[in-house]
Coordinates of C-alpha atoms in Angstrom, one line a residue:
W19 CA 22.5 8.1 1.1
E20 CA 19.9 10.0 3.0
A21 CA 20.5 13.1 0.8
F22 CA 20.2 10.9 -2.3
L23 CA 16.9 9.5 -1.1
Q24 CA 15.6 12.9 -0.2
D25 CA 16.6 14.3 -3.6
L26 CA 15.0 11.4 -5.4
R27 CA 11.7 11.8 -3.5
Q28 CA 11.7 15.6 -4.1
A29 CA 12.4 15.0 -7.8
L30 CA 9.5 12.5 -8.1
T31 CA 7.1 14.9 -6.1
G32 CA 8.2 17.7 -8.4
R33 CA 7.2 15.7 -11.5
Y34 CA 3.9 14.9 -9.8
E35 CA 3.3 18.7 -9.1
V36 CA 3.7 19.6 -12.8
I37 CA 0.7 17.5 -13.8
L38 CA -1.3 17.2 -10.5
G39 CA -0.7 20.6 -9.0
E40 CA 0.2 21.5 -5.4
T41 CA -3.0 20.1 -4.0
Y42 CA -2.9 16.5 -5.3
A43 CA 0.8 15.9 -5.7
P44 CA 1.5 15.5 -1.9
V45 CA -1.5 13.1 -1.8
L46 CA 0.0 10.9 -4.5
A47 CA 3.4 11.0 -2.8
S48 CA 1.9 10.0 0.5
L49 CA -0.1 7.2 -1.1
L50 CA 3.1 5.8 -2.8
F51 CA 5.8 6.5 -0.1
G52 CA 3.9 7.3 3.1
G53 CA 4.8 10.1 5.6
H54 CA 5.0 13.8 5.0
Y55 CA 1.4 14.1 6.2
E56 CA 1.9 17.8 7.1
D57 CA 1.8 18.5 3.3
L58 CA -1.7 16.9 2.8
P59 CA -4.9 19.0 2.4
P60 CA -6.6 19.9 5.7
G61 CA -9.1 17.2 6.9
L62 CA -7.8 14.5 4.6
L63 CA -6.2 12.4 7.3
E64 CA -9.4 12.7 9.4
S65 CA -11.6 11.6 6.6
F66 CA -9.3 8.6 5.8
S67 CA -9.3 7.7 9.5
T68 CA -13.1 7.9 9.7
T69 CA -13.6 5.5 6.7
G70 CA -10.9 3.1 7.9
L71 CA -8.7 3.7 4.8
I72 CA -5.9 5.4 6.8
H73 CA -3.7 2.4 6.2
I74 CA -3.4 3.3 2.5
L75 CA -1.5 6.4 3.5
S76 CA 1.2 4.3 5.1
V77 CA 3.2 1.9 3.0
S78 CA 2.2 -1.7 3.5
G79 CA 2.0 -5.1 1.8
S80 CA -0.4 -3.9 -0.9
H81 CA 2.1 -1.2 -2.0
V82 CA 4.9 -3.7 -2.3
A83 CA 2.8 -6.2 -4.1
L84 CA 1.7 -3.6 -6.6
L85 CA 5.3 -2.4 -7.1
L86 CA 6.5 -6.0 -7.6
A87 CA 3.7 -6.6 -10.1
V88 CA 4.7 -3.5 -12.1
I89 CA 8.4 -4.4 -12.2
Q90 CA 7.6 -8.0 -13.2
L91 CA 5.4 -6.8 -16.0
I92 CA 7.9 -4.3 -17.3
G93 CA 10.7 -6.9 -17.0
R94 CA 8.8 -9.5 -19.0
V95 CA 7.9 -7.0 -21.7
L96 CA 11.6 -6.1 -22.0
G97 CA 12.4 -9.9 -22.1
L98 CA 14.7 -9.9 -19.0
R99 CA 16.0 -13.2 -17.8
P100 CA 14.5 -14.6 -14.5
R101 CA 17.7 -14.0 -12.5
S102 CA 18.1 -10.5 -13.7
L103 CA 14.5 -9.7 -13.1
C104 CA 14.7 -11.1 -9.6
C105 CA 17.8 -8.9 -8.8
I106 CA 16.1 -5.8 -10.2
S107 CA 12.9 -6.6 -8.3
V108 CA 14.7 -7.0 -4.9
T109 CA 16.8 -3.8 -5.6
F110 CA 13.6 -1.8 -6.4
L111 CA 11.9 -3.2 -3.3
F112 CA 14.5 -2.1 -0.9
L113 CA 15.0 1.3 -2.7
Y114 CA 11.3 1.7 -2.3
G115 CA 11.5 0.7 1.4
A116 CA 14.3 3.3 1.9
L117 CA 12.2 6.0 0.2
S118 CA 9.5 5.1 2.7
D119 CA 11.9 5.5 5.7
F120 CA 12.0 1.7 6.5
S121 CA 9.1 1.8 8.9
S122 CA 8.2 -1.6 10.3
P123 CA 5.3 -2.3 7.9
V124 CA 7.6 -1.4 5.0
V125 CA 10.4 -3.7 6.3
R126 CA 7.9 -6.5 6.8
A127 CA 6.4 -6.0 3.3
S128 CA 9.8 -5.7 1.6
L129 CA 11.1 -8.9 3.2
M130 CA 7.9 -10.8 2.1
G131 CA 8.1 -9.3 -1.4
A132 CA 11.8 -10.3 -1.7
A133 CA 10.8 -13.9 -0.7
S134 CA 8.1 -13.8 -3.3
A135 CA 10.5 -12.6 -6.0
L136 CA 13.0 -15.3 -5.1
S137 CA 10.3 -18.0 -5.2
L138 CA 9.3 -16.9 -8.7
T139 CA 12.9 -17.2 -9.9
A140 CA 13.7 -20.4 -8.1
R141 CA 10.3 -21.9 -9.0
R142 CA 9.9 -23.0 -5.4
E143 CA 6.7 -23.2 -3.4
Y144 CA 5.8 -19.9 -1.7
L145 CA 3.7 -19.9 1.4
A146 CA 2.6 -16.6 2.8
G147 CA 2.6 -17.8 6.4
H148 CA 6.2 -19.0 6.1
A149 CA 7.2 -15.7 4.6
L150 CA 5.5 -13.7 7.3
A151 CA 7.1 -15.8 10.0
L152 CA 10.6 -15.3 8.5
A153 CA 10.1 -11.6 8.1
M154 CA 8.8 -11.2 11.7
A155 CA 11.7 -13.3 13.0
G156 CA 14.3 -11.2 11.2
M157 CA 12.7 -8.0 12.3
L158 CA 12.6 -9.1 16.0
L159 CA 16.2 -10.3 15.9
Y160 CA 17.2 -6.8 14.6
S161 CA 15.0 -5.0 17.1
P162 CA 13.0 -6.9 19.8
Y163 CA 11.2 -3.7 20.8
L164 CA 9.2 -4.1 17.6
C165 CA 7.0 -6.4 19.6
F166 CA 5.3 -3.2 20.9
D167 CA 5.0 -1.6 17.5
L168 CA 1.4 -1.2 16.1
S169 CA 2.3 -2.4 12.7
S170 CA 0.6 -4.4 9.9
C171 CA 1.8 -7.9 11.0
G172 CA -1.5 -8.6 12.7
A173 CA -3.5 -7.6 9.6
S174 CA -1.3 -9.7 7.4
A175 CA -1.7 -12.7 9.7
G176 CA -5.5 -12.2 9.7
I177 CA -5.6 -12.3 5.9
I178 CA -3.4 -15.5 5.8
L179 CA -5.3 -17.3 8.6
F180 CA -8.9 -16.3 7.9
Q181 CA -9.2 -15.4 4.2
R182 CA -10.6 -18.8 3.2
P183 CA -13.1 -19.2 6.1
V184 CA -14.4 -15.6 5.7
S185 CA -14.7 -16.1 1.9
S186 CA -17.5 -18.6 2.5
W187 CA -19.6 -15.9 4.3
F188 CA -19.9 -14.0 1.0
A189 CA -20.2 -17.1 -1.3
G190 CA -23.3 -15.6 -3.1
L191 CA -21.6 -12.4 -4.1
P192 CA -19.7 -11.7 -7.4
L193 CA -16.0 -12.6 -7.3
F194 CA -14.7 -9.0 -7.2
L195 CA -17.0 -8.0 -4.4
R196 CA -16.4 -11.2 -2.5
D197 CA -12.6 -10.7 -2.6
C198 CA -12.8 -7.1 -1.5
L199 CA -15.0 -7.9 1.5
T200 CA -13.1 -11.0 2.4
V201 CA -9.7 -9.3 2.6
C202 CA -11.2 -6.3 4.5
V203 CA -12.9 -8.5 7.2
A204 CA -10.0 -11.0 7.5
A205 CA -7.5 -8.2 8.0
Q206 CA -9.5 -6.7 10.9
I207 CA -10.3 -9.9 12.8
L208 CA -7.0 -9.8 14.8
V209 CA -6.5 -6.1 15.0
V210 CA -9.9 -4.9 16.2
P211 CA -8.8 -5.0 19.9
L212 CA -5.7 -3.0 19.0
L213 CA -7.8 -0.4 17.1
F214 CA -10.0 0.1 20.1
S215 CA -7.1 0.3 22.6
A216 CA -5.1 2.7 20.4
F217 CA -7.8 4.9 18.8
F218 CA -11.0 4.2 20.9
S219 CA -13.1 4.0 17.8
F220 CA -14.1 1.7 14.9
P221 CA -14.9 2.9 11.3
V222 CA -18.5 1.9 10.7
Y223 CA -18.4 2.3 6.9
S224 CA -15.1 0.6 6.5
L225 CA -16.5 -2.2 4.3
V226 CA -18.3 0.4 2.1
A227 CA -15.1 2.5 1.7
N228 CA -13.0 -0.6 0.9
V229 CA -15.4 -1.7 -1.8
L230 CA -16.0 1.7 -3.4
V231 CA -12.9 3.8 -2.8
A232 CA -10.0 1.4 -2.1
P233 CA -10.1 -0.2 -5.6
V234 CA -9.8 3.3 -7.2
L235 CA -6.9 4.1 -4.9
D236 CA -5.3 0.8 -5.8
L237 CA -5.5 1.7 -9.4
V238 CA -4.0 5.2 -8.6
M239 CA -1.1 3.5 -6.8
V240 CA -0.4 1.1 -9.7
L241 CA -0.4 4.0 -12.2
G242 CA 1.6 6.1 -9.7
L243 CA 4.3 3.4 -9.3
L244 CA 4.4 2.9 -13.0
A245 CA 4.8 6.7 -13.5
S246 CA 7.6 6.8 -10.9
V247 CA 9.5 4.0 -12.5
L248 CA 9.0 5.5 -16.0
S249 CA 10.2 8.9 -14.7
L250 CA 13.6 7.4 -14.3
L251 CA 13.6 6.1 -17.9
W252 CA 11.2 8.1 -20.0
G253 CA 9.8 11.4 -18.6
S254 CA 7.1 12.0 -21.3
A255 CA 5.6 8.6 -20.8
A256 CA 5.5 9.3 -17.0
D257 CA 3.6 12.5 -17.6
M258 CA 1.0 10.7 -19.8
V259 CA 0.4 8.3 -16.9
L260 CA 0.1 11.1 -14.4
W261 CA -2.6 12.7 -16.6
L262 CA -4.6 9.5 -16.2
I263 CA -4.1 9.5 -12.5
K264 CA -5.6 13.0 -11.8
P265 CA -9.3 12.4 -12.4
L266 CA -9.1 9.0 -10.6
L267 CA -7.4 10.6 -7.5
V268 CA -10.0 13.4 -7.4
L269 CA -12.9 10.9 -7.7
A270 CA -11.4 8.8 -4.8
L271 CA -10.8 11.7 -2.5
K272 CA -14.3 13.2 -3.0
G273 CA -15.9 9.7 -2.6
N274 CA -14.0 9.1 0.6
A275 CA -15.0 12.5 2.0
F276 CA -18.6 11.8 1.2
I277 CA -18.6 8.5 3.0
A278 CA -16.8 10.0 6.0
A279 CA -19.5 12.7 6.3
L280 CA -22.3 10.2 6.6
P281 CA -24.0 10.1 10.0
G282 CA -22.7 7.6 12.5
S283 CA -19.5 7.0 10.6
R284 CA -17.6 6.1 13.8
F285 CA -18.4 3.8 16.6
W286 CA -16.8 5.1 19.8
A287 CA -15.9 3.0 22.8

């Protein structure tokens, strides 16, 4: 099983390298599956940490949500029945989790994604708070020591609990800008003490990076997930999507490096 997963990841990374080259292929692989940070260009991790976008390089809820959206879209285009689409969605979610080494954020996001897919099929109400509670309960039953793991559960809880109140702070802004700022602020409310205790610093330009760079990286991840799924079905179509990814990835990395180089980009404590 581990050999199969390793071969699959290497095959996907090899396809990325054909189009993106040896510089950007590891970046896309880390964006999509996390880990293997030793293959990234020098200084990339530091710049992402400085701008507060380091979470994008570890698989989290946004990755699983994007993957689920891509699978649902492809399934509906192909005319799959709801039950079949649900089974395929859950299978891909846990295959994706396995490719990402089943770190605790991946497990949490995969369980919540599976609950979302089941709710779409069963046409039952889906509450994010309930899904998060179930996912955390299952994780702690499996391994109680996850209580001490610095994972994304706090950020997820912050979004669920504070997104609506925080949204009122930015009521005068356009919808896209308001949503970006709301999610960014709500996700950090509960985890700021953890950030200071673990890293002794806070990214000053986090809001700027999340508004300007994160949407481009989200689009890169959507296209990257689409290319990864297509590579298993239709290689030529996957290559076409990868050609679209390259300029977007270059733009996002250069923009993030520029923001990280601004004076006073970190507040140390």
